[in-house]
Coordinates of C-alpha atoms and ligand atoms in Angstrom, one line a residue:
M1 CA 26.7 176.6 92.4
A2 CA 24.5 174.7 95.0
A3 CA 21.0 175.1 95.1
T4 CA 20.9 175.8 98.7
E5 CA 23.0 179.1 98.4
P6 CA 21.0 181.9 99.2
T7 CA 19.7 183.8 96.2
T8 CA 20.7 187.1 95.1
V9 CA 19.2 187.0 91.8
A10 CA 17.2 190.1 90.9
P11 CA 13.9 189.9 89.5
P12 CA 13.7 190.3 85.4
A13 CA 12.6 193.8 85.8
A14 CA 15.5 194.8 87.9
H15 CA 17.6 193.1 85.3
E16 CA 16.5 195.2 82.5
G17 CA 16.4 198.2 84.4
I18 CA 19.9 197.8 85.3
L19 CA 20.7 197.4 81.4
R20 CA 18.7 200.3 80.6
R21 CA 20.5 202.5 83.1
Q22 CA 23.8 201.5 81.9
S23 CA 23.1 202.3 78.2
L24 CA 21.6 205.8 79.5
R25 CA 24.5 206.5 81.8
E26 CA 27.8 205.1 80.5
S27 CA 30.1 206.1 77.8
A28 CA 29.4 205.5 74.1
A29 CA 32.7 204.0 74.1
R30 CA 31.5 200.9 76.2
T31 CA 32.6 197.8 74.4
Y32 CA 31.5 194.3 75.8
A33 CA 28.4 195.3 77.3
R34 CA 27.1 195.9 73.8
S35 CA 27.2 192.6 72.4
L36 CA 26.9 190.7 76.2
P37 CA 23.7 192.4 77.5
I38 CA 24.0 190.4 80.7
V39 CA 24.1 191.6 84.3
P40 CA 26.4 188.9 86.3
V41 CA 25.5 188.7 89.9
R42 CA 27.5 185.4 90.8
A43 CA 30.2 183.4 89.3
R44 CA 32.4 180.1 89.7
G45 CA 34.8 178.6 87.4
L46 CA 33.5 178.5 84.2
T47 CA 30.0 179.7 85.3
I48 CA 28.6 183.1 85.2
E49 CA 24.9 183.7 86.8
G50 CA 22.9 186.5 85.5
A51 CA 20.5 188.8 87.2
D52 CA 17.9 187.2 85.4
G53 CA 18.6 183.8 86.7
R54 CA 20.5 182.6 83.5
R55 CA 23.6 180.8 83.6
Y56 CA 26.5 181.3 81.1
L57 CA 29.6 179.2 80.1
D58 CA 32.1 182.2 80.1
C59 CA 34.9 181.7 77.6
L60 CA 35.4 185.2 77.6
S61 CA 37.4 184.9 81.0
G62 CA 37.7 188.8 81.5
A63 CA 39.3 189.1 78.2
G64 CA 41.8 186.3 79.0
T65 CA 42.2 187.4 82.7
L66 CA 40.9 184.6 84.6
A67 CA 43.4 181.5 84.4
L68 CA 41.5 179.7 87.1
G69 CA 38.0 180.8 86.0
H70 CA 35.9 183.0 88.2
N71 CA 36.3 182.8 92.1
H72 CA 38.6 179.8 92.3
P73 CA 38.8 178.7 96.2
V74 CA 42.7 179.2 96.2
V75 CA 42.1 182.9 94.7
L76 CA 39.5 183.7 97.3
E77 CA 41.5 182.1 100.5
A78 CA 44.5 184.2 99.5
I79 CA 42.4 187.4 99.5
R80 CA 40.7 186.5 102.7
K81 CA 44.2 185.8 104.2
V82 CA 45.5 189.0 103.5
I83 CA 41.9 190.8 104.8
D84 CA 42.2 189.0 108.1
S85 CA 45.9 189.5 108.6
G86 CA 45.1 193.3 109.0
A87 CA 47.8 194.0 106.3
P88 CA 47.4 197.6 104.6
L89 CA 45.7 197.0 101.5
H90 CA 47.3 200.2 99.9
V91 CA 51.1 201.0 100.1
L92 CA 52.2 202.6 97.1
D93 CA 55.5 200.9 96.0
L94 CA 56.8 200.0 99.5
A95 CA 58.0 196.6 100.4
T96 CA 55.4 194.0 102.0
P97 CA 55.8 190.3 102.8
V98 CA 52.8 189.7 100.1
K99 CA 54.8 191.7 97.6
D100 CA 57.8 189.7 98.2
A101 CA 56.2 186.6 98.0
F102 CA 54.5 187.5 94.7
T103 CA 57.9 188.6 93.1
T104 CA 59.5 185.2 94.1
E105 CA 56.8 183.4 92.8
L106 CA 56.7 185.0 89.5
F107 CA 60.6 185.1 89.0
A108 CA 60.1 181.3 89.4
T109 CA 58.1 181.0 86.6
L110 CA 60.0 183.2 84.2
P111 CA 62.9 182.1 81.7
R112 CA 65.9 181.4 83.8
Q113 CA 68.2 183.6 81.9
L114 CA 66.1 186.5 82.5
A115 CA 65.0 185.7 86.1
D116 CA 68.6 185.3 87.2
D117 CA 69.6 189.1 85.9
A118 CA 66.3 190.8 86.2
R119 CA 64.5 193.7 87.6
I120 CA 60.7 194.1 88.1
Q121 CA 58.8 197.4 87.9
F122 CA 55.4 197.4 89.3
C123 CA 53.1 199.7 87.1
G124 CA 50.0 201.3 87.3
P125 CA 47.4 198.3 87.1
A126 CA 46.4 197.8 83.6
G127 CA 48.3 196.0 80.7
T128 CA 48.4 199.3 78.8
D129 CA 50.4 201.0 81.8
A130 CA 52.9 198.2 81.4
V131 CA 53.4 198.6 77.8
E132 CA 53.8 202.5 78.6
A133 CA 56.5 201.6 81.1
A134 CA 58.4 199.1 78.9
L135 CA 58.5 201.7 76.0
K136 CA 59.7 204.4 78.2
L137 CA 62.4 202.2 79.6
V138 CA 63.8 201.2 76.4
R139 CA 63.7 204.7 75.1
T140 CA 65.4 205.9 78.2
A141 CA 68.0 203.1 77.9
T142 CA 68.8 203.4 74.3
G143 CA 68.5 207.1 74.0
R144 CA 66.5 206.3 70.7
T145 CA 62.9 207.1 70.2
G146 CA 61.7 205.0 67.1
L147 CA 60.0 201.6 67.7
L148 CA 59.3 198.3 65.8
A149 CA 55.7 197.1 66.0
F150 CA 53.5 194.6 64.0
T151 CA 50.7 194.7 61.6
G152 CA 47.5 193.4 63.5
A153 CA 49.1 194.1 66.9
Y154 CA 47.1 195.2 70.2
H155 CA 48.9 196.7 73.2
G156 CA 46.3 198.8 74.7
M157 CA 44.5 202.0 74.9
T158 CA 46.8 204.6 76.4
A159 CA 48.8 206.9 73.8
G160 CA 52.1 205.0 73.6
A161 CA 50.3 201.5 73.7
L162 CA 47.9 202.5 71.0
D163 CA 50.8 203.9 68.6
A164 CA 52.2 200.5 68.9
S165 CA 49.2 199.0 68.1
G166 CA 48.0 198.1 64.4
G167 CA 45.7 200.8 63.1
A168 CA 47.7 203.7 64.6
T169 CA 50.0 206.1 62.9
D170 CA 52.8 207.4 65.1
V171 CA 55.7 208.5 62.7
R172 CA 58.3 206.9 65.3
V173 CA 56.5 203.4 64.8
T174 CA 57.7 201.2 61.9
R175 CA 55.1 198.7 61.3
L176 CA 56.5 195.2 60.3
P177 CA 54.4 192.4 58.8
Y178 CA 53.5 189.7 61.3
P179 CA 53.4 186.2 59.9
H180 CA 50.0 185.2 59.2
D181 CA 49.3 181.7 57.5
Y182 CA 45.6 182.4 56.5
R183 CA 45.8 186.1 55.3
C184 CA 49.6 186.2 54.5
P185 CA 50.4 189.7 53.5
F186 CA 52.8 188.1 50.7
G187 CA 50.0 185.8 49.5
V188 CA 52.2 182.7 50.5
G189 CA 51.7 181.6 54.1
G190 CA 53.4 179.0 55.9
E191 CA 57.3 179.0 56.4
R192 CA 57.9 181.0 53.4
G193 CA 55.6 183.8 54.4
A194 CA 57.1 184.0 57.9
E195 CA 60.6 183.9 55.9
L196 CA 59.7 187.0 53.9
S197 CA 58.3 188.8 56.7
A198 CA 61.7 188.4 58.7
R199 CA 63.5 189.4 55.5
W200 CA 61.2 192.7 55.3
A201 CA 62.3 193.5 58.8
E202 CA 66.1 193.0 58.2
S203 CA 66.1 194.9 54.8
L204 CA 64.2 197.8 56.5
L205 CA 66.8 197.9 59.6
D206 CA 69.8 197.7 57.1
D207 CA 68.8 199.9 54.6
P208 CA 70.2 203.3 55.5
K209 CA 67.6 204.9 53.2
S210 CA 64.6 202.9 54.5
G211 CA 63.2 205.9 56.5
V212 CA 63.3 204.0 59.7
P213 CA 63.9 206.2 62.8
D214 CA 66.4 204.5 64.9
P215 CA 64.6 201.8 67.1
A216 CA 64.6 201.8 70.8
G217 CA 62.9 198.4 71.0
M218 CA 60.7 196.0 69.1
I219 CA 57.6 195.0 70.7
L220 CA 55.5 191.8 69.8
E221 CA 52.9 189.5 70.9
P222 CA 54.0 185.8 70.6
V223 CA 50.3 185.0 70.1
Q224 CA 48.5 187.9 68.6
G225 CA 45.2 188.1 70.4
E226 CA 42.9 191.0 69.8
G227 CA 44.6 190.6 66.2
G228 CA 42.6 187.5 65.7
V229 CA 44.7 184.9 67.5
I230 CA 47.6 184.4 65.2
P231 CA 50.3 182.4 66.7
A232 CA 53.9 183.4 65.6
P233 CA 56.1 180.4 64.4
D234 CA 58.6 179.4 66.9
D235 CA 61.3 179.9 64.2
W236 CA 60.1 183.3 63.1
L237 CA 60.2 184.4 66.7
R238 CA 63.8 183.1 67.1
R239 CA 64.7 185.0 63.8
M240 CA 63.2 188.2 65.5
R241 CA 65.3 187.5 68.8
R242 CA 68.7 187.2 66.4
I243 CA 67.6 190.3 64.5
T244 CA 67.1 192.7 67.5
A245 CA 70.4 191.0 69.3
E246 CA 72.6 191.7 66.3
R247 CA 71.6 195.1 66.2
A248 CA 71.5 196.0 70.1
I249 CA 67.6 196.6 70.0
P250 CA 65.9 195.5 73.1
L251 CA 63.1 192.9 72.4
I252 CA 59.9 193.4 74.4
A253 CA 57.5 190.4 74.7
D254 CA 53.9 191.4 75.3
E255 CA 52.8 188.6 77.4
V256 CA 49.6 190.6 78.8
Q257 CA 47.4 187.8 77.3
T258 CA 49.5 184.9 76.4
G259 CA 50.8 184.6 79.8
V260 CA 50.4 182.2 82.7
G261 CA 49.7 178.9 80.8
R262 CA 47.2 180.1 78.4
T263 CA 49.2 179.1 75.2
G264 CA 50.2 175.8 76.6
A265 CA 53.5 177.0 78.1
F266 CA 53.9 179.0 81.2
W267 CA 55.0 181.9 79.0
A268 CA 54.4 181.8 75.3
V269 CA 57.9 182.9 74.6
D270 CA 58.8 179.4 76.3
H271 CA 57.7 177.6 73.4
S272 CA 60.4 179.0 71.2
G273 CA 63.2 179.2 73.8
V274 CA 63.3 183.0 73.1
V275 CA 64.4 185.1 76.1
P276 CA 63.1 188.6 75.4
D277 CA 64.7 191.7 77.3
V278 CA 61.5 193.1 78.3
M279 CA 58.4 191.1 79.3
V280 CA 55.3 192.7 79.9
M281 CA 52.9 191.0 82.2
S282 CA 49.3 191.8 83.7
K283 CA 45.6 190.2 83.3
A284 CA 46.2 186.7 84.8
I285 CA 49.0 187.5 87.0
G286 CA 46.7 189.4 89.4
G287 CA 44.5 186.3 89.7
S288 CA 41.5 188.4 88.7
L289 CA 42.2 191.7 90.4
P290 CA 44.5 194.5 88.5
L291 CA 48.1 194.2 88.4
A292 CA 50.7 195.0 85.9
V293 CA 54.4 194.6 85.9
I294 CA 57.4 194.5 83.6
V295 CA 60.4 192.5 84.0
Y296 CA 63.7 193.4 82.1
R297 CA 67.4 192.7 82.0
S298 CA 69.1 194.7 84.7
A299 CA 71.3 196.4 82.1
L300 CA 68.2 198.6 81.0
D301 CA 67.7 199.7 84.6
V302 CA 69.0 203.1 83.9
W303 CA 66.0 204.9 85.3
Q304 CA 66.2 207.7 87.9
P305 CA 64.7 207.3 91.2
G306 CA 61.0 208.2 90.5
A307 CA 61.4 208.2 87.0
H308 CA 58.1 206.1 86.4
A309 CA 55.9 206.6 89.6
G310 CA 52.2 206.2 90.1
T311 CA 49.8 205.6 93.0
F312 CA 48.2 202.5 92.4
R313 CA 51.1 200.1 92.3
G314 CA 50.9 198.3 95.4
N315 CA 47.6 196.3 95.3
Q316 CA 47.9 193.8 97.9
L317 CA 45.1 191.8 97.2
A318 CA 45.8 191.4 93.7
M319 CA 49.2 190.4 94.6
A320 CA 48.3 187.7 96.8
A321 CA 45.5 186.6 94.2
G322 CA 48.0 186.6 91.6
A323 CA 50.8 184.6 93.7
A324 CA 48.1 182.1 94.5
T325 CA 47.2 181.6 90.7
L326 CA 50.9 181.5 89.6
T327 CA 51.5 178.8 92.3
F328 CA 48.2 176.7 91.3
V329 CA 49.0 176.9 87.5
R330 CA 52.7 175.8 88.3
E331 CA 51.9 173.0 90.7
N332 CA 49.0 171.6 88.7
R333 CA 50.9 171.8 85.6
L334 CA 48.0 173.7 84.0
A335 CA 50.2 175.0 80.9
E336 CA 50.4 171.3 80.0
R337 CA 46.9 170.8 80.5
A338 CA 45.9 173.9 78.4
A339 CA 48.3 172.4 75.4
T340 CA 46.4 169.0 75.5
L341 CA 42.8 170.2 75.7
G342 CA 43.6 173.0 73.4
A343 CA 45.2 170.7 70.8
R344 CA 41.9 168.3 71.1
M345 CA 39.3 171.4 71.0
L346 CA 41.3 172.7 67.9
G347 CA 40.9 169.4 66.2
R348 CA 37.0 169.3 67.0
L349 CA 36.9 172.9 65.6
Q350 CA 38.7 171.9 62.6
G351 CA 36.2 169.1 62.0
L352 CA 33.6 171.7 62.3
A353 CA 35.3 173.7 59.6
A354 CA 35.0 170.7 57.2
M355 CA 31.5 171.1 57.6
H356 CA 30.8 174.6 57.5
P357 CA 32.3 176.5 54.5
C358 CA 31.8 179.8 56.3
I359 CA 34.6 178.7 58.5
G360 CA 37.8 180.0 56.8
D361 CA 40.3 179.3 59.3
V362 CA 40.7 177.7 62.9
R363 CA 43.8 178.4 64.6
G364 CA 45.4 179.0 68.0
R365 CA 47.7 177.7 70.6
G366 CA 46.6 176.1 73.9
L367 CA 43.3 177.5 75.3
M368 CA 43.6 180.7 73.1
L369 CA 41.3 179.6 70.1
G370 CA 40.1 181.3 67.1
V371 CA 37.6 180.7 64.5
E372 CA 37.5 183.1 61.5
L373 CA 34.3 183.5 59.7
V374 CA 34.0 184.3 56.1
D375 CA 31.8 184.6 53.1
P376 CA 33.0 181.4 51.0
D377 CA 30.9 182.6 48.1
A378 CA 32.4 185.9 47.7
E379 CA 35.5 187.3 46.0
G380 CA 38.5 187.4 48.3
P381 CA 40.9 190.2 49.0
H382 CA 44.3 189.8 47.5
D383 CA 45.7 187.7 50.3
G384 CA 43.9 184.8 48.7
A385 CA 41.4 183.6 51.4
P386 CA 37.7 184.7 51.2
P387 CA 36.5 188.1 52.9
P388 CA 35.9 188.2 56.5
A389 CA 32.3 188.0 57.6
P390 CA 31.8 190.3 60.8
A391 CA 28.0 190.2 60.5
L392 CA 28.0 186.4 60.6
A393 CA 30.5 186.6 63.5
A394 CA 28.2 188.8 65.4
A395 CA 25.3 186.7 64.6
V396 CA 27.2 183.6 65.9
Q397 CA 28.3 185.6 69.1
R398 CA 24.5 186.3 69.8
A399 CA 23.3 183.0 69.1
C400 CA 26.1 181.7 71.6
L401 CA 24.8 184.0 74.3
D402 CA 21.4 182.9 73.5
R403 CA 22.5 179.2 74.2
G404 CA 24.4 180.3 77.5
L405 CA 28.0 180.7 76.0
I406 CA 29.9 183.8 76.1
V407 CA 32.6 184.2 73.4
E408 CA 34.7 187.0 72.4
L409 CA 34.9 188.4 68.8
G410 CA 38.6 189.8 67.6
G411 CA 40.5 190.1 64.4
R412 CA 41.2 192.9 62.1
H413 CA 37.5 192.8 61.0
S414 CA 35.9 191.6 64.0
A415 CA 35.2 188.1 62.1
V416 CA 37.2 186.0 64.6
V417 CA 35.1 184.2 67.3
R418 CA 37.6 183.6 70.3
L419 CA 37.6 181.0 72.9
L420 CA 39.7 182.0 76.2
P421 CA 38.1 179.4 78.5
P422 CA 39.9 179.1 81.8
L423 CA 42.7 176.6 82.2
T424 CA 40.5 174.6 84.8
L425 CA 38.2 173.6 82.1
T426 CA 37.1 170.0 82.3
D427 CA 36.7 167.8 79.5
E428 CA 32.9 167.6 79.9
Q429 CA 32.9 171.3 80.1
A430 CA 35.1 171.9 76.9
A431 CA 32.5 169.5 75.0
A432 CA 29.6 171.5 76.4
V433 CA 31.2 174.7 75.1
L434 CA 31.8 173.2 71.5
D435 CA 28.4 171.6 71.4
R436 CA 26.8 175.1 72.1
F437 CA 29.1 176.8 69.8
A438 CA 28.4 174.3 67.0
D439 CA 24.6 174.6 67.4
A440 CA 25.1 178.5 67.4
L441 CA 27.0 178.3 64.2
T442 CA 24.5 176.4 62.4
A443 CA 21.6 178.7 63.7
A444 CA 23.5 181.7 62.6
E445 CA 24.4 180.3 59.1
R446 CA 20.6 179.7 58.7
T447 CA 19.7 183.3 59.1
R448 CA 23.1 184.4 57.4
H449 CA 21.2 186.5 54.7
H450 CA 19.1 188.2 57.3
P451 CA 22.1 189.0 59.8
L452 CA 21.0 190.4 63.0
P453 CA 22.1 193.9 63.6
N454 CA 25.9 194.3 64.4
D455 CA 26.3 196.6 67.3
T456 CA 29.4 195.1 68.8
G457 CA 31.7 197.7 68.1
P458 CA 35.6 197.0 68.8
S459 CA 35.8 193.8 70.9
R460 CA 38.3 194.6 73.3
Ligands
LIG1 N1 48.7 193.9 75.6 C1 47.8 192.7 75.1 C2 48.6 191.7 74.2 C3 46.5 192.7 75.4 O1 45.7 191.7 74.7 C4 46.0 193.7 75.7 C5 44.4 193.8 76.4 N2 43.6 192.9 75.8 C6 46.7 194.9 76.4 C7 48.1 194.7 76.2 C8 46.1 195.9 77.4 O2 45.8 195.7 78.6 P1 44.8 196.5 79.3 O3 43.2 196.3 78.9 O4 44.5 195.8 80.8 O5 45.1 197.8 79.3

């Protein structure tokens, strides 16, 4: 941000007043606002400026939404162009040139086999809306009601999406073990752990007395995000594709967080070559504005007209911003960039792990990175790894904020520090992010036996 720009920064008293009024007036369910007590007033790229005049490097990126960082020039230009053209901003699900261009660009990025025979449904604007649409679609198409979902999954906060997420108890949802190297449910990890998780799925599906309700679909994240940054092995994903195809069970890939280059491929399923029957997309596809869609094989398109309606399915600004983002990521090969830079950052984090026993595991794919903090001296749970250290993770997050770095917490026990920087991250910015993180970790470790109050709540 240039020093000559007019300042809109509020004085510290105003900043504190805004935070105080927020905590008085907003719901107890507020999440990020609890662990990140900042009042953003301006932002560009990786940087957010708070009302108190402080600057932060933002590795939360709107929970993985901002593929190009804040206010990227191509996104702003696309939005301005629509506004200046006099086009209507709200059109329900009517056809417009903006929507037509968005759909063409999106289809150009999708696995060919899907795009060549696909339908797109514009849903309500959130990721969870698209998950609901996907579940309803496969239930309508198959006439079955059961669902296969995975331990540690996160698909959203509306009723059906919540049922599909780990921690829910819907009787129609059968919970299958997601492969997890570090905390393997079978205690073995690696290829063997993934193999056992696949066999468990097969045996449940083929055992007539397993009690599994006939599944309308299987929903999975190719890399679990909120569950603690857990990449599924490519072989395991291909196996899930085979298992579902052989049993005529539609496979739903939830790419809400992994899409648009984040994991080092345009879509995370591209790593394995798996072609799902349904893809769920949101976050980055709206170029920082709300937009969600499902794309699915045309054979599943058995809905009656109006079967899945909604008022806010025609956000023209989001479609324009989204199309500009998709084009920019594609033309500038930002997925490849995420793969290379992500691998380098992962390497540096692994180096950090060698010096800090409180880092139990470092993992990720592309620019979706996670550092699991543990208590190395305590007796671990049955998975063989030391117990997670959520209070330390909260202290690290706070120490990062003190050093001008915004990070997210995730994982089953909120003990995984997550980095989701924009794909436009430069080498210098990556180094600055990791320097601040390393410094914060050292500081938090020092105060380990006097942890700061943990008031983060679920980090979603
Ligand atoms: N699916 C996945 C994989 C997600 O990560 C999220 C959000 N973190 C959702 C669905 C829900 O999206 P939203 O918060 O926009 O409803």
